[in-house]
Amino acid sequence: MEKRSGTDRNGSGAAQRGLWRLMLKLPAMRGRLQLLAAKSPSLNDLFEAYDEASATVERMSRDRARDECPLLEEYETVCAEIESDVIHYVLKHPLNVPD
Amino acid sequence: MNAEVHDLKACEVSIDDARAELERLLSDSRFRVTERQKDILRYLAERRFNGCDEGVKAYSVALDVLGRPSGFDASTDPIVRIEISRLRSALDAYYQAFGSTGGVTIHIPKGMYIALFPGTLIAHEPDEEAHGVFDLAGFDGAQDRSIPGSQLAIRQRGRGLKLAGVAAAAALVLGVAALAGVEFFGQQVVITKRPTVYILMEAAEARMQGEASQTRDALMTALTQFTTLTVAKAGYADIRSVERSGRSYEITIKYYGDADDRSVWWQIADSSTGDLLKSGLEKIDTSGKSPALIREEMAGELATRFAATRGVINNIEIHGSPEEALGNVCVLRAEYALDEGGRDQVAQSRDCLERSLAKAPADPDATALLSRVLLALPGSPDEGDMRSRALELAKAAVSSAPLSDRAYVSLMAAQFASGRTEAAVRAGNRAVELNPNNSDAAAKLALVLYSAGYKDAGVATAHDAGRLVENAPRDAMLVLALDAYASGRYSDAALLAEQINCTDFLVSTLRTAALGQLNSPDAPERLAEIKSKDPDFERSFAERVAGWHLQPDIAAGLEAGLAKAGAQIDAGAVASVKTP
């Protein structure tokens, strides 16, 4: 039951954090990502999902060894899939802006 | 949030249009989602089509679609939120890029796990949710019902059909009730179905994962061979579907392995409540066995534990179902009654099965059991007709369920009762082939073989049937007891017959005859017990023997033992009886 702040531009703090995480992960697409995030509200859900999946990977990696936590690999795969989805989206929506 | 959902619901399309859009979208390669997300979308949609208007819980999605164990905790494993967010994003991106076809779209609102099918394009606006609360449990169904504008097109059209159906059904019920004088007012008969099980097996250690996975596959095969349960597909189990009226169970299994043994810990939980119902541990010795044999042995042991008529789940089904329930529970109760030999229980089972078949005439399980029950009720004036009907029913059961061991067991019994011994043995062999782990079928085949004169084969099959399970089935014990009696080992025969937990006349007769042969002082007492149940026992003994289809030498031996116990049976009465 997550309360939304309602103050950030992307509709939720989780979406904003997810966007920042993706900008760190995909530095070559930083500029385009920011512009698309402002234009495409449908990306917010993807950013939120990325934030939550990345946070879960960090928590699981911190708390337990890899072989004790079979879900870690699953969440790493989810993160990789979301990165791939975002890259696909960015490439499909060219903005002609510098990165 | 609620207002948004209410507005969307108000403009939803019909179920047919919604289903068409779902199928179109799922088959469109431009809709970029993983198979798992497609499964989630289908699950949400099916739940909606089945009348679930208030959304589903993350727990349901996790267990039914993602294959998570019953201990799933969304606070530490947020996979459902993540996958739903990705799916929502993919839906919005798709409709933004390609628009809707025929004006229908699929939408998953924020804060709820529900599929909506509005007739207009819905896109998320960032500010739209600025003050929303991400609360899955926050949706108030009562409020929904209070807003006239929220009446669903799906519901309206569905209700229209349902109302017409209900009116027609009510008229039919009234007509039938008026004709038959049936009490219907206020009564709602529960029709039970086979329970559905969902299996989750994991290895205790990563190195055993491959072995555990192969054992799981073998277990799935062994469970489906029993045909007493519906086994849900791995990873995507619509076990909570409203359409299923049977209960559903989750079986969680953990696989352990040491150098010379393999063991599994299992637990069964009720899917709807999450309550833990039963738990246990099975262990097998691996020394000298190939990996394939170990797998088969473990799978067979577990399948028998879970799916046999006297297995854990069917036991829960029998005791957890209402007394007056029809359907699958009647089948199970009939199998128990036949095993225990109580005439009253068998007669009750007949009634239950006849009523179940009146509601669902094509049910092969009820058909098969009714056939066996009819044969277990001898002494009726129309015994010949009963045997013919039993044979017809058994054939119908085999015809509609050719892979059911239950159906073949009934065919074996009906053919044997009709004097077609060879055909009965063939049917019994087929039942055992279809489900090698069904020790009851093997034991029944053993009794048919032994009674028909194939004594060595009967005894060997009875030993095999007894090896499969902890407690040897009744018919296997009976064969061994009969064989001990026929070989003059009366003490063994008496001991084996005492161990058979039933009130069947053949078993009682065998006990008494063995004690009679031993000149035991208990023999007259046992004879008195038989007479108390059937005062006409001595006079009708020859007819009973004919009904058991025993070989003449065995029947004559029993007669001699009963005479020693003090029974007044006409000398040579049994010899005059025609046996197969």
XYZ file of C-alpha atoms in Angstrom:
679
model
C 0.000 0.000 0.000
C 2.231 2.672 -1.264
C 1.200 6.280 -0.829
C 2.008 8.482 -3.807
C 3.449 11.926 -3.194
C 1.669 13.506 -6.097
C 4.361 16.126 -6.458
C 6.803 14.679 -8.898
C 6.500 15.113 -12.578
C 6.139 11.430 -13.380
C 3.191 10.797 -11.157
C 5.028 8.859 -8.464
C 8.252 8.804 -6.581
C 8.837 5.216 -7.648
C 8.553 6.163 -11.325
C 11.025 9.033 -10.830
C 13.473 6.770 -9.032
C 13.061 4.144 -11.731
C 13.848 6.733 -14.388
C 16.970 7.808 -12.523
C 18.101 4.221 -12.149
C 17.632 3.673 -15.889
C 19.527 6.852 -16.706
C 22.420 5.514 -14.633
C 22.231 2.124 -16.250
C 21.804 3.433 -19.810
C 23.895 6.611 -19.892
C 23.890 6.754 -23.698
C 20.129 7.288 -23.669
C 19.905 9.724 -20.799
C 18.664 12.722 -22.769
C 16.150 10.835 -24.852
C 14.899 8.990 -21.808
C 14.168 12.234 -19.965
C 12.307 13.723 -22.892
C 10.319 10.552 -23.545
C 9.484 10.248 -19.870
C 7.930 13.695 -20.001
C 5.980 12.902 -23.159
C 4.936 9.285 -22.571
C 2.985 8.606 -19.432
C 2.760 4.913 -20.305
C 6.461 4.669 -19.432
C 5.740 5.515 -15.810
C 4.581 2.011 -15.041
C 7.734 0.635 -16.567
C 9.883 2.999 -14.508
C 8.033 2.012 -11.348
C 8.520 -1.657 -12.141
C 12.223 -1.030 -12.735
C 12.602 0.799 -9.440
C 10.942 -1.996 -7.507
C 12.819 -4.789 -9.304
C 16.194 -3.031 -8.873
C 15.510 -2.355 -5.207
C 14.608 -6.018 -4.712
C 17.817 -7.146 -6.409
C 19.834 -4.831 -4.149
C 18.053 -6.040 -1.030
C 18.398 -9.696 -1.896
C 22.079 -9.325 -2.820
C 22.733 -7.513 0.448
C 20.800 -9.894 2.690
C 21.752 -13.313 1.393
C 24.252 -15.222 -0.675
C 23.227 -15.951 -4.262
C 22.727 -19.687 -3.780
C 20.482 -19.039 -0.788
C 18.139 -16.887 -2.794
C 16.811 -18.476 -5.984
C 14.633 -15.434 -6.699
C 17.634 -13.142 -7.156
C 18.285 -14.414 -10.657
C 14.625 -13.969 -11.558
C 14.673 -10.323 -10.475
C 17.939 -9.708 -12.344
C 16.253 -11.100 -15.451
C 13.247 -8.841 -14.898
C 15.565 -5.813 -14.669
C 17.341 -6.834 -17.876
C 13.997 -7.294 -19.641
C 12.775 -3.862 -18.582
C 16.053 -2.278 -19.777
C 15.543 -4.042 -23.085
C 11.932 -2.825 -23.291
C 13.026 0.752 -22.585
C 15.770 0.608 -25.214
C 13.247 -0.746 -27.710
C 10.821 2.047 -26.854
C 13.479 4.737 -27.177
C 14.624 3.411 -30.538
C 11.046 3.297 -31.795
C 10.431 6.904 -30.757
C 13.317 8.985 -32.143
C 13.416 12.516 -30.831
C 16.536 13.792 -32.598
C 18.086 15.158 -29.458
C 21.657 14.905 -28.215
C 22.320 12.473 -25.328
C -9.407 5.569 -8.031
C -12.825 4.090 -7.541
C -14.433 6.796 -9.625
C -12.057 6.005 -12.464
C -12.905 2.309 -12.279
C -16.611 3.064 -12.074
C -16.447 5.263 -15.137
C -14.554 2.650 -17.082
C -16.900 -0.098 -16.033
C -19.846 1.989 -17.151
C -18.628 1.987 -20.726
C -17.494 -1.606 -21.018
C -18.342 -3.746 -24.008
C -19.994 -7.166 -24.039
C -18.170 -10.314 -22.937
C -18.005 -11.568 -26.513
C -16.387 -8.351 -27.717
C -14.063 -8.318 -24.707
C -12.984 -11.896 -25.328
C -12.439 -11.204 -29.012
C -10.207 -8.248 -28.184
C -8.248 -10.314 -25.670
C -7.568 -13.026 -28.232
C -6.726 -10.502 -30.931
C -4.278 -8.690 -28.694
C -2.593 -11.847 -27.419
C -2.013 -13.042 -30.956
C -0.692 -9.683 -32.184
C 3.110 -9.847 -32.440
C 3.301 -6.049 -32.015
C 2.049 -6.448 -28.448
C 5.454 -6.700 -26.760
C 5.036 -8.750 -23.600
C 6.531 -11.887 -22.146
C 4.619 -15.168 -21.997
C 4.299 -14.647 -18.286
C 2.588 -11.289 -18.775
C 0.275 -12.846 -21.341
C -0.627 -15.477 -18.752
C -1.362 -12.761 -16.195
C -3.534 -10.847 -18.646
C -5.456 -13.964 -19.587
C -5.908 -14.828 -15.933
C -7.258 -11.378 -15.031
C -9.558 -11.447 -18.052
C -10.891 -14.927 -17.320
C -11.570 -13.989 -13.739
C -13.478 -10.967 -14.962
C -15.457 -13.005 -17.489
C -16.324 -15.359 -14.662
C -17.945 -12.539 -12.730
C -15.128 -11.396 -10.462
C -15.784 -7.646 -10.488
C -13.638 -6.637 -7.565
C -10.240 -7.625 -8.813
C -7.954 -10.370 -7.554
C -5.304 -10.351 -4.874
C -1.578 -10.365 -5.560
C -1.471 -13.669 -3.677
C -3.818 -15.307 -6.185
C -1.799 -14.106 -9.163
C 1.441 -15.205 -7.506
C 0.232 -18.731 -6.842
C -2.027 -19.343 -9.801
C 0.029 -17.759 -12.542
C 3.579 -17.348 -11.337
C 3.873 -20.659 -9.525
C 4.878 -19.150 -6.208
C 4.504 -21.328 -3.090
C 1.662 -20.891 -0.617
C 4.000 -18.978 1.703
C 4.198 -16.124 -0.842
C 4.684 -12.710 0.738
C 4.227 -9.700 -1.548
C 6.186 -7.444 0.798
C 9.432 -9.343 0.204
C 8.617 -10.677 -3.260
C 6.995 -7.822 -5.233
C 6.940 -9.747 -8.510
C 3.192 -9.352 -9.030
C 3.274 -5.551 -8.731
C 6.255 -5.458 -11.071
C 4.735 -7.717 -13.712
C 1.374 -5.938 -13.574
C 3.093 -2.562 -13.956
C 4.978 -3.855 -16.987
C 1.792 -5.280 -18.433
C -0.101 -2.020 -17.880
C 2.700 -0.123 -19.563
C 2.721 -2.529 -22.516
C -1.062 -2.204 -22.922
C -0.957 1.578 -22.858
C 1.996 1.720 -25.234
C 0.267 -0.649 -27.640
C -3.004 1.260 -27.762
C -1.196 4.585 -28.029
C 0.836 3.310 -30.963
C -1.723 1.244 -32.831
C -5.075 2.422 -31.534
C -7.995 0.175 -30.800
C -9.756 -2.232 -33.117
C -13.517 -1.869 -33.128
C -13.271 0.669 -30.327
C -12.445 -1.954 -27.667
C -9.425 -1.654 -25.392
C -8.077 -3.542 -22.419
C -7.123 -1.592 -19.365
C -5.691 -2.456 -15.967
C -6.415 0.426 -13.577
C -3.861 1.542 -11.040
C -4.234 0.041 -7.613
C -6.308 -2.961 -8.684
C -5.598 -6.257 -10.336
C -8.551 -6.326 -12.682
C -8.959 -6.298 -16.465
C -11.428 -3.711 -17.782
C -12.716 -3.634 -21.342
C -13.884 -0.065 -21.992
C -15.191 0.850 -25.394
C -12.940 3.907 -25.529
C -9.190 4.370 -25.539
C -7.843 4.834 -22.017
C -4.451 6.317 -21.450
C -2.820 7.158 -18.159
C -2.324 10.801 -17.357
C 0.381 11.458 -14.816
C -1.711 13.848 -12.763
C -4.707 11.610 -12.883
C -3.193 9.441 -10.183
C -1.398 12.085 -8.248
C -3.572 11.611 -5.212
C -4.403 8.000 -5.659
C -3.680 5.408 -3.020
C -2.032 2.201 -4.105
C -4.331 0.033 -2.092
C -5.311 -3.329 -3.480
C -7.828 -3.969 -0.771
C -9.279 -0.495 -0.911
C -11.868 -1.111 -3.574
C -15.305 -1.094 -2.105
C -17.625 -3.458 -3.879
C -20.622 -2.238 -1.914
C -20.096 1.265 -3.182
C -19.873 -0.099 -6.696
C -23.290 -1.598 -6.415
C -24.744 1.666 -5.133
C -23.879 3.623 -8.272
C -26.430 3.000 -10.996
C -24.115 4.283 -13.697
C -21.590 1.562 -12.978
C -23.772 -1.212 -14.303
C -21.512 -3.144 -16.631
C -22.327 -3.814 -20.207
C -20.680 -7.143 -19.512
C -22.915 -7.676 -16.561
C -26.012 -6.286 -18.225
C -25.791 -8.560 -21.208
C -24.618 -11.493 -19.143
C -27.368 -10.912 -16.659
C -29.959 -10.737 -19.398
C -28.914 -14.146 -20.588
C -28.590 -15.456 -17.064
C -32.055 -14.195 -16.155
C -33.548 -15.890 -19.190
C -31.649 -19.066 -18.302
C -32.721 -18.892 -14.675
C -36.351 -18.360 -15.656
C -36.253 -21.330 -18.008
C -34.493 -23.506 -15.447
C -36.931 -22.450 -12.732
C -39.877 -23.334 -14.956
C -38.296 -26.700 -15.674
C -37.619 -27.379 -11.996
C -41.171 -26.390 -11.095
C -42.551 -28.689 -13.749
C -40.375 -31.625 -12.754
C -41.024 -31.044 -9.071
C -44.764 -30.866 -9.645
C -44.637 -34.147 -11.527
C -42.335 -35.986 -9.187
C -43.416 -34.397 -5.933
C -39.848 -33.366 -5.234
C -39.082 -30.941 -2.455
C -37.203 -28.095 -4.028
C -38.072 -24.975 -2.121
C -35.089 -23.627 -0.248
C -32.880 -26.561 -1.147
C -29.694 -26.149 -3.070
C -27.969 -29.369 -3.991
C -24.199 -29.161 -4.023
C -22.646 -30.897 -7.027
C -19.035 -31.627 -6.232
C -16.362 -32.047 -8.872
C -12.967 -33.633 -8.829
C -10.575 -31.577 -6.749
C -7.862 -29.670 -8.564
C -4.285 -29.893 -7.388
C -1.382 -27.615 -8.077
C 2.070 -29.072 -7.532
C 5.140 -27.113 -6.535
C 8.313 -29.111 -6.053
C 11.640 -27.610 -5.153
C 14.960 -29.078 -4.156
C 16.335 -28.388 -0.698
C 19.754 -27.897 -2.281
C 20.548 -26.366 -5.664
C 22.483 -29.473 -6.785
C 19.324 -31.586 -6.492
C 17.200 -29.247 -8.619
C 17.449 -31.347 -11.792
C 16.507 -34.522 -9.982
C 13.620 -32.788 -8.220
C 12.346 -31.431 -11.508
C 12.388 -34.886 -13.139
C 10.640 -36.386 -10.134
C 8.010 -33.699 -10.396
C 7.355 -34.603 -14.036
C 7.030 -38.270 -13.074
C 4.669 -37.302 -10.259
C 2.463 -35.274 -12.599
C 2.157 -38.328 -14.871
C 1.403 -40.633 -11.960
C -1.228 -38.237 -10.591
C -3.027 -37.898 -13.912
C -3.135 -41.698 -14.212
C -5.290 -41.837 -11.104
C -8.045 -39.730 -12.712
C -9.397 -38.904 -9.258
C -7.919 -35.402 -9.371
C -7.549 -32.629 -11.903
C -3.887 -31.707 -12.108
C -3.329 -28.038 -12.873
C -0.765 -27.048 -15.454
C 2.538 -25.980 -13.967
C 3.149 -22.281 -13.681
C -0.315 -21.292 -14.814
C -3.059 -22.721 -12.757
C -6.510 -21.259 -13.045
C -7.359 -23.179 -9.914
C -9.208 -20.271 -8.438
C -11.476 -19.968 -11.413
C -15.051 -19.357 -10.423
C -16.126 -21.924 -13.009
C -14.556 -24.731 -11.047
C -16.898 -25.899 -8.369
C -14.437 -28.482 -7.065
C -12.037 -27.559 -4.322
C -8.428 -26.899 -5.100
C -5.322 -27.845 -3.213
C -1.730 -26.768 -3.372
C 0.830 -29.451 -2.764
C 4.232 -28.091 -1.846
C 7.017 -30.643 -1.981
C 10.617 -30.260 -0.927
C 13.114 -32.776 -2.289
C 16.050 -33.940 -0.189
C 18.829 -36.325 -1.125
C 21.650 -38.063 0.706
C 24.076 -40.653 -0.574
C 21.772 -43.641 -0.200
C 18.288 -42.290 0.211
C 15.900 -39.753 -1.194
C 13.150 -38.171 0.827
C 10.456 -35.622 0.255
C 8.623 -33.463 2.690
C 5.166 -32.445 1.511
C 2.307 -30.319 2.652
C -1.194 -29.825 1.312
C -2.919 -26.496 1.675
C -6.439 -25.434 0.767
C -6.048 -22.989 -2.137
C -8.963 -20.802 -1.205
C -8.101 -20.316 2.466
C -4.386 -21.077 2.502
C -5.007 -23.391 5.486
C -2.492 -26.163 5.927
C -4.419 -29.435 5.818
C -1.882 -32.219 5.925
C 1.827 -32.698 5.889
C 4.111 -35.700 5.688
C 7.462 -37.196 4.807
C 8.223 -40.008 2.350
C 11.559 -41.714 2.100
C 12.937 -44.304 -0.288
C 16.138 -46.286 -0.218
C 18.181 -45.759 -3.380
C 20.786 -48.472 -2.984
C 21.058 -50.591 -6.106
C 18.395 -48.590 -7.975
C 18.753 -46.619 -11.185
C 17.842 -42.916 -11.160
C 14.793 -43.682 -13.325
C 13.583 -46.340 -10.905
C 14.083 -44.009 -7.946
C 12.005 -41.341 -9.702
C 9.232 -43.774 -10.577
C 9.158 -45.200 -7.074
C 9.033 -41.790 -5.436
C 6.393 -40.509 -7.881
C 4.281 -43.631 -7.398
C 4.462 -43.397 -3.637
C 3.516 -39.716 -3.622
C 0.736 -40.129 -6.188
C -0.780 -42.958 -4.165
C -0.508 -40.872 -1.015
C -2.280 -37.908 -2.640
C -4.636 -39.312 -5.271
C -5.748 -42.824 -4.323
C -9.350 -43.217 -3.236
C -8.101 -43.567 0.318
C -5.408 -40.943 -0.263
C -5.096 -37.717 1.664
C -7.025 -35.434 -0.681
C -9.967 -37.732 -1.352
C -10.221 -38.365 2.371
C -10.487 -34.621 2.958
C -13.050 -34.389 0.138
C -15.239 -37.091 1.676
C -15.208 -35.632 5.150
C -15.331 -32.007 4.076
C -18.311 -32.270 1.721
C -21.926 -31.856 2.863
C -23.812 -35.096 3.504
C -26.342 -34.378 0.781
C -23.740 -33.386 -1.835
C -23.839 -35.085 -5.225
C -21.204 -35.644 -7.898
C -17.599 -36.585 -7.191
C -18.125 -37.090 -3.468
C -20.785 -39.742 -4.230
C -18.202 -41.583 -6.329
C -15.692 -41.497 -3.485
C -18.252 -42.511 -0.882
C -19.375 -45.391 -3.089
C -15.776 -46.626 -3.336
C -15.475 -46.503 0.454
C -18.817 -48.268 0.895
C -17.867 -51.019 -1.560
C -14.594 -51.510 0.241
C -16.205 -51.704 3.658
C -19.022 -53.950 2.502
C -21.846 -52.342 4.494
C -25.097 -53.004 2.638
C -26.801 -49.854 3.932
C -23.910 -47.656 2.877
C -23.840 -49.293 -0.543
C -27.583 -48.695 -0.924
C -27.122 -45.047 0.072
C -24.335 -44.750 -2.481
C -26.632 -46.080 -5.159
C -29.163 -43.365 -4.410
C -26.459 -40.684 -4.396
C -25.014 -41.912 -7.707
C -28.420 -42.198 -9.391
C -29.209 -38.613 -8.379
C -25.805 -37.423 -9.550
C -26.310 -39.082 -12.912
C -29.742 -37.495 -13.206
C -27.951 -34.129 -12.994
C -24.941 -35.077 -15.123
C -25.802 -38.188 -17.174
C -22.434 -38.369 -18.933
C -20.241 -38.487 -15.818
C -18.031 -41.562 -16.412
C -16.943 -41.858 -12.769
C -20.495 -41.918 -11.414
C -21.498 -44.297 -14.219
C -18.635 -46.677 -13.396
C -19.359 -46.668 -9.672
C -23.100 -47.134 -10.130
C -22.283 -50.231 -12.151
C -20.195 -51.652 -9.307
C -22.754 -50.673 -6.669
C -25.554 -52.480 -8.535
C -23.469 -55.648 -8.515
C -22.854 -55.311 -4.798
C -26.571 -55.318 -4.016
C -27.521 -58.935 -4.629
C -30.775 -60.501 -3.541
C -32.988 -58.106 -5.483
C -35.891 -59.650 -7.358
C -34.543 -58.208 -10.602
C -30.959 -59.375 -10.116
C -30.576 -60.390 -13.731
C -31.688 -56.965 -14.926
C -29.295 -55.337 -12.459
C -26.375 -57.313 -13.888
C -27.334 -56.320 -17.420
C -27.657 -52.698 -16.420
C -24.326 -52.855 -14.577
C -22.637 -54.165 -17.706
C -24.234 -51.474 -19.868
C -23.145 -48.785 -17.431
C -19.586 -50.097 -17.240
C -19.359 -50.173 -21.032
C -20.679 -46.616 -21.195
C -18.080 -45.521 -18.631
C -15.230 -47.097 -20.610
C -16.559 -45.616 -23.799
C -16.651 -42.074 -22.439
C -13.411 -42.344 -20.419
C -11.184 -44.864 -22.219
C -8.149 -43.876 -20.133
C -9.852 -44.273 -16.774
C -8.734 -47.149 -14.572
C -11.964 -46.662 -12.615
C -14.039 -47.357 -15.716
C -12.060 -50.505 -16.537
C -12.340 -51.787 -12.970
C -16.121 -51.469 -13.247
C -16.062 -53.240 -16.611
C -14.008 -56.052 -15.104
C -16.486 -56.464 -12.240
C -19.519 -56.362 -14.543
C -18.065 -58.852 -16.997
C -17.022 -61.209 -14.228
C -20.493 -61.018 -12.699
C -21.941 -61.896 -16.111
C -19.697 -64.953 -16.335
C -17.364 -63.477 -18.988
C -14.174 -64.329 -17.174
C -11.695 -63.853 -20.019
C -13.096 -60.453 -20.883
C -13.044 -59.510 -17.204
C -9.362 -60.400 -16.899
C -8.591 -58.363 -20.028
C -10.431 -55.347 -18.582
C -8.599 -55.747 -15.275
C -5.235 -55.917 -17.003
C -6.127 -52.756 -18.897
C -7.004 -50.971 -15.631
C -3.632 -51.913 -14.150
C -1.836 -50.845 -17.340
C -3.560 -47.473 -17.271
C -2.557 -46.861 -13.681
C 0.220 -49.103 -12.397
C 0.078 -47.334 -9.025
C -3.560 -48.210 -8.381
C -3.182 -51.016 -5.884
C -6.972 -51.355 -5.530
C -7.331 -52.165 -9.235
C -4.500 -54.703 -9.003
C -6.123 -56.288 -5.928
C -9.502 -56.530 -7.653
C -7.846 -58.152 -10.640
C -6.156 -60.585 -8.250
C -9.530 -61.600 -6.803
C -11.018 -62.098 -10.265
C -8.007 -64.215 -11.316
C -8.112 -66.279 -8.150
C -11.881 -66.774 -8.212
C -11.715 -67.781 -11.875
C -9.236 -70.507 -11.080
C -5.989 -68.746 -12.044
C -4.796 -69.209 -8.505
C -1.058 -68.664 -8.892
C -1.570 -65.535 -10.988
C -4.126 -64.286 -8.464
C -1.803 -64.775 -5.513
C 1.151 -63.163 -7.327
C -0.989 -60.156 -8.294
C -2.280 -59.868 -4.722
C 1.296 -59.815 -3.413
C 2.168 -57.101 -5.943
C -0.848 -55.038 -4.961
C 0.112 -55.318 -1.302
C 3.657 -54.172 -1.974
C 2.519 -50.864 -3.448
C 0.978 -49.517 -0.283
C 1.387 -49.595 3.474
C -1.954 -51.304 4.048
C -2.709 -54.040 1.551
C -6.054 -53.514 -0.206
C -9.017 -55.557 0.982
C -9.224 -57.749 -2.122
C -5.501 -58.560 -2.017
C -5.820 -59.668 1.607
C -8.906 -61.659 0.709
C -7.064 -63.528 -2.053
C -4.210 -64.367 0.298
C -6.671 -65.502 2.981
C -8.622 -67.654 0.490
C -5.397 -69.170 -0.750
C -4.244 -69.940 2.783
C -7.627 -71.570 3.433
C -7.519 -73.592 0.204
C -3.998 -74.772 1.119
C -5.167 -75.938 4.539
C -3.317 -73.156 6.371
C -6.409 -72.293 8.394
C -4.563 -70.377 11.071
C -3.038 -68.042 8.442
C -6.418 -67.780 6.735
C -8.121 -66.792 9.990
C -5.419 -64.246 10.798
C -5.499 -62.670 7.325
C -9.307 -62.581 7.301
C -9.309 -60.905 10.721
C -7.066 -58.157 9.350
C -9.515 -57.239 6.591
C -11.391 -54.254 7.856
C -14.834 -54.795 6.408
C -18.213 -56.352 7.030
C -18.476 -58.139 3.714
C -20.211 -61.553 3.826
C -17.449 -63.408 1.990
C -14.904 -62.155 4.507
C -17.173 -63.039 7.453
C -17.754 -66.476 5.961
C -14.050 -67.050 5.479
C -13.281 -65.998 9.071
C -15.954 -68.320 10.446
C -15.001 -71.260 8.222
C -11.305 -70.933 9.122
C -12.143 -70.843 12.827
C -14.460 -73.812 12.273
C -11.639 -75.780 10.640
C -9.438 -74.942 13.630
C -12.229 -76.078 15.993
C -11.944 -72.698 17.649
C -14.465 -71.900 20.404
C -14.917 -68.509 18.677
C -16.373 -70.144 15.557
C -20.005 -70.464 16.786
C -19.892 -66.862 17.963
C -18.771 -65.731 14.521
C -21.496 -67.789 12.937
C -24.041 -66.150 15.213
C -22.763 -62.733 14.055
C -23.385 -63.718 10.449
C -26.852 -65.008 11.259
C -27.695 -61.817 13.131
C -27.099 -59.924 9.889
C -28.831 -62.477 7.698
C -31.026 -64.983 9.582
C -31.544 -66.823 6.300
C -27.812 -67.241 5.756
C -27.656 -71.047 5.933
C -30.494 -71.569 3.486
C -29.282 -68.935 1.035
C -25.586 -69.889 1.280
C -25.558 -71.635 -2.080
C -26.969 -68.532 -3.787
C -24.369 -66.351 -2.136
C -21.604 -68.649 -3.311
C -22.966 -68.331 -6.835
C -22.808 -64.563 -6.479
C -19.149 -64.717 -5.399
C -18.234 -66.788 -8.468
C -15.818 -68.918 -6.462
C -14.342 -72.127 -7.806
C -16.272 -75.218 -6.628
C -13.381 -76.556 -4.532
C -13.044 -73.300 -2.599
C -16.796 -73.070 -2.107
C -16.965 -76.651 -0.906
C -14.081 -75.984 1.492
C -15.898 -72.986 2.934
C -19.046 -75.034 3.313
C -17.121 -77.687 5.238
C -15.588 -75.081 7.538
C -18.976 -73.504 8.223
C -20.417 -76.926 9.017
C -17.641 -77.431 11.578
C -18.556 -74.057 13.054
C -22.070 -75.379 13.529
C -23.865 -74.098 10.429
C -26.765 -76.159 9.099
C -26.095 -75.971 5.405
C -27.708 -78.487 3.076
C -25.037 -80.999 2.210
C -23.853 -80.581 -1.343
C -25.907 -77.438 -1.896
C -22.836 -75.608 -3.101
C -21.865 -78.358 -5.507
C -25.124 -77.873 -7.370
C -24.411 -74.222 -7.965
C -23.149 -73.310 -11.374
C -19.848 -71.454 -11.129
C -17.731 -69.906 -13.862
